[in-house]
mmCIF file of C-alpha atoms in Angstrom:
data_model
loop_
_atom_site.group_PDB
_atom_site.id
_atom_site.type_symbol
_atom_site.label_atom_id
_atom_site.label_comp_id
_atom_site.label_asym_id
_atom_site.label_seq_id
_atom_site.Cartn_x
_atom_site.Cartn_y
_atom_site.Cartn_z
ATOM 1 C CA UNK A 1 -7.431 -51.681 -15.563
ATOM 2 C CA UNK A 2 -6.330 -49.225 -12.862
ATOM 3 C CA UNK A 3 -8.591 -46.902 -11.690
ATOM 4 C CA UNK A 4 -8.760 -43.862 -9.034
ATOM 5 C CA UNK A 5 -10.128 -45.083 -4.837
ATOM 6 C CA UNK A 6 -11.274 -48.093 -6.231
ATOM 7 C CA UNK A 7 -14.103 -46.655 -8.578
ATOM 8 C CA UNK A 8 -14.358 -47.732 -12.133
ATOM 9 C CA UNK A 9 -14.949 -45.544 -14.958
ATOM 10 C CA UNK A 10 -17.719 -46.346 -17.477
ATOM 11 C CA UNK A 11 -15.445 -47.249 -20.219
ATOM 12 C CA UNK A 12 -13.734 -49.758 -17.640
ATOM 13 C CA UNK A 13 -17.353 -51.214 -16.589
ATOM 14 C CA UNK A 14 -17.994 -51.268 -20.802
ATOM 15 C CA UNK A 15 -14.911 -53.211 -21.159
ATOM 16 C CA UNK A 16 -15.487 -55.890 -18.445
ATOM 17 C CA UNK A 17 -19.108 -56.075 -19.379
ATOM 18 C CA UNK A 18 -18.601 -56.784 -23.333
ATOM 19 C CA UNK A 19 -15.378 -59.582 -21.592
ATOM 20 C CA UNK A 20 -17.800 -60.824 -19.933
ATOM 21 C CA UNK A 21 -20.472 -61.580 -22.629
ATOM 22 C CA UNK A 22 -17.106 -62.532 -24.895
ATOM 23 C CA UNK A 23 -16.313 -65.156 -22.236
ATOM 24 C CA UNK A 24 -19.645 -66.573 -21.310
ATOM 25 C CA UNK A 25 -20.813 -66.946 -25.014
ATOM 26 C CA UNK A 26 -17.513 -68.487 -26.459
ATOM 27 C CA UNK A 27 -17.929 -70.901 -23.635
ATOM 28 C CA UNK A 28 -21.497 -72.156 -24.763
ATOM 29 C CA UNK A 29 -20.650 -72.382 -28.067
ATOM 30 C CA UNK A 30 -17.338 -74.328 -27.412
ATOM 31 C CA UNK A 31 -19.624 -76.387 -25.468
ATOM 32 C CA UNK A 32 -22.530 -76.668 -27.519
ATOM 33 C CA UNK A 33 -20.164 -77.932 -30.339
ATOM 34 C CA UNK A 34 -18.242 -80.518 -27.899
ATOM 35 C CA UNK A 35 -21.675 -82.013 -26.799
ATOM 36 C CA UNK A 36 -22.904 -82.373 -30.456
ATOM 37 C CA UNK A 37 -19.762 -84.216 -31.286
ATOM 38 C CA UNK A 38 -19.817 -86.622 -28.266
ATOM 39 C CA UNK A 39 -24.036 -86.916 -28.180
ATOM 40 C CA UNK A 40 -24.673 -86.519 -31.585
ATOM 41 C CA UNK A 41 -24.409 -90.019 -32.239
ATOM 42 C CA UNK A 42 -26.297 -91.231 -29.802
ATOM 43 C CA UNK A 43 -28.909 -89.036 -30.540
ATOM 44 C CA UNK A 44 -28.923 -89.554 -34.256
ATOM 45 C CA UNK A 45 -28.130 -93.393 -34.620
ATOM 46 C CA UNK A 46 -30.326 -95.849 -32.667
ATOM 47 C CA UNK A 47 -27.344 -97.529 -30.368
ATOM 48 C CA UNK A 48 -27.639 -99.973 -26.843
ATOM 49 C CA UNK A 49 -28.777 -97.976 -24.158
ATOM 50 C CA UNK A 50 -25.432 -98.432 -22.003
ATOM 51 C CA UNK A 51 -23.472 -96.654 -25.063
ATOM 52 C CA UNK A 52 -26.743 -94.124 -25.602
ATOM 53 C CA UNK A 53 -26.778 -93.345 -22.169
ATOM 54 C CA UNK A 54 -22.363 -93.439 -21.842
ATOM 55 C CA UNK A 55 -22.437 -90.596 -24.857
ATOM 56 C CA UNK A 56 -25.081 -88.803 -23.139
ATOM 57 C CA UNK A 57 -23.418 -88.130 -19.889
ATOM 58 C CA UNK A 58 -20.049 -88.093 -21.139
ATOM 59 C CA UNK A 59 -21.045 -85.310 -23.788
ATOM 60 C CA UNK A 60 -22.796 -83.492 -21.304
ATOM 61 C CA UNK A 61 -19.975 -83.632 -18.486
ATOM 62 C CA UNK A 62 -17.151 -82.611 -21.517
ATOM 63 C CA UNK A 63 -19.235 -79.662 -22.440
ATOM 64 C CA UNK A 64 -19.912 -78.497 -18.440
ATOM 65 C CA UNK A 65 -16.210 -78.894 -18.114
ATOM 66 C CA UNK A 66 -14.566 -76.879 -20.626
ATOM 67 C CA UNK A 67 -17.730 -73.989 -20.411
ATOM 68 C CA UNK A 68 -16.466 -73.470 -16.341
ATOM 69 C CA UNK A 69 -12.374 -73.875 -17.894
ATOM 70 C CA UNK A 70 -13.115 -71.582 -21.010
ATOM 71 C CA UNK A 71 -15.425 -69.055 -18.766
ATOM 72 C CA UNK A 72 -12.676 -68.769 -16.125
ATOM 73 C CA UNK A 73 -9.359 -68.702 -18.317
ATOM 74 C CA UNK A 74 -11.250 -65.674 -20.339
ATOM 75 C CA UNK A 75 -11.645 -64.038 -16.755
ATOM 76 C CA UNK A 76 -8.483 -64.480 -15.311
ATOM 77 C CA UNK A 77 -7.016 -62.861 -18.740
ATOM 78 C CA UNK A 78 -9.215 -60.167 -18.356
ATOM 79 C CA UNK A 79 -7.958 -59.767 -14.520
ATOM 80 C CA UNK A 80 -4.135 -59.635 -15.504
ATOM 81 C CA UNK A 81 -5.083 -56.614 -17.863
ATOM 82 C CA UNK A 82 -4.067 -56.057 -21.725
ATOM 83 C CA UNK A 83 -0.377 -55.645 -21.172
ATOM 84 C CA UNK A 84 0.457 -57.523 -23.946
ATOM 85 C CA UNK A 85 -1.418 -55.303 -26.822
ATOM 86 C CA UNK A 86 0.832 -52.604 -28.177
ATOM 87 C CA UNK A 87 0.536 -48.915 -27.468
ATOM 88 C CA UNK A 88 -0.993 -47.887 -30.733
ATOM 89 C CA UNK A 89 -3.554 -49.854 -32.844
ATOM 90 C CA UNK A 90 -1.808 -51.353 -36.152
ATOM 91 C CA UNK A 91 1.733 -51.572 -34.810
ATOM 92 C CA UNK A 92 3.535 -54.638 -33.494
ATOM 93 C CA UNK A 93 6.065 -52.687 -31.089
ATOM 94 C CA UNK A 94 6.098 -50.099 -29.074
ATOM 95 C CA UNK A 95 9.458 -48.498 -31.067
ATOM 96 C CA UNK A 96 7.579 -48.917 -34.487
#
């Protein structure tokens, strides 16, 4: 997104505001779904407490990781612009 002295214009604040939102709430879902599946049985099934509290912190550590890695690699996409889309909506290259 290249813009004029460094200002933005508001369709270019629009876009990175809806990436934004994109990135952050893939990322807690992703997440939310990871911890689930790695905590879920600890909270559902009535297990030791050194595999209870194992699932626990491994869910929870899993889901803080790949929230920051999905968060960031949505970012840094955004950041290298949409070079790859084509030129007009509904065609697959640019000589179409």
């Amino acid at each position: 997104m290249e813009s004029t002295r460094g200002r933005r214009s508001g369709a270019e604040r629009d876009a990175i505001t809806v990436e934004i939102g994109y990135a952050l709430f893939s990322a807690a879902f992703a997440s939310a779904v990871v911890f689930g599946a790695v905590s879920g049985p600890a909270l559902l099934f009535d297990l030791p407490e050194p595999v209870h509290r194992t699932l626990l912190a491994s869910g929870t550590l899993l889901a803080t990781v790949l929230f920051v890695v999905r968060t960031v690699s949505v970012l840094v996409r955004l950041g290298r612009g949409s070079g790859s889309q084509p030129s007009q909506p509904g065609r697959t290259k640019p000589d179409s």
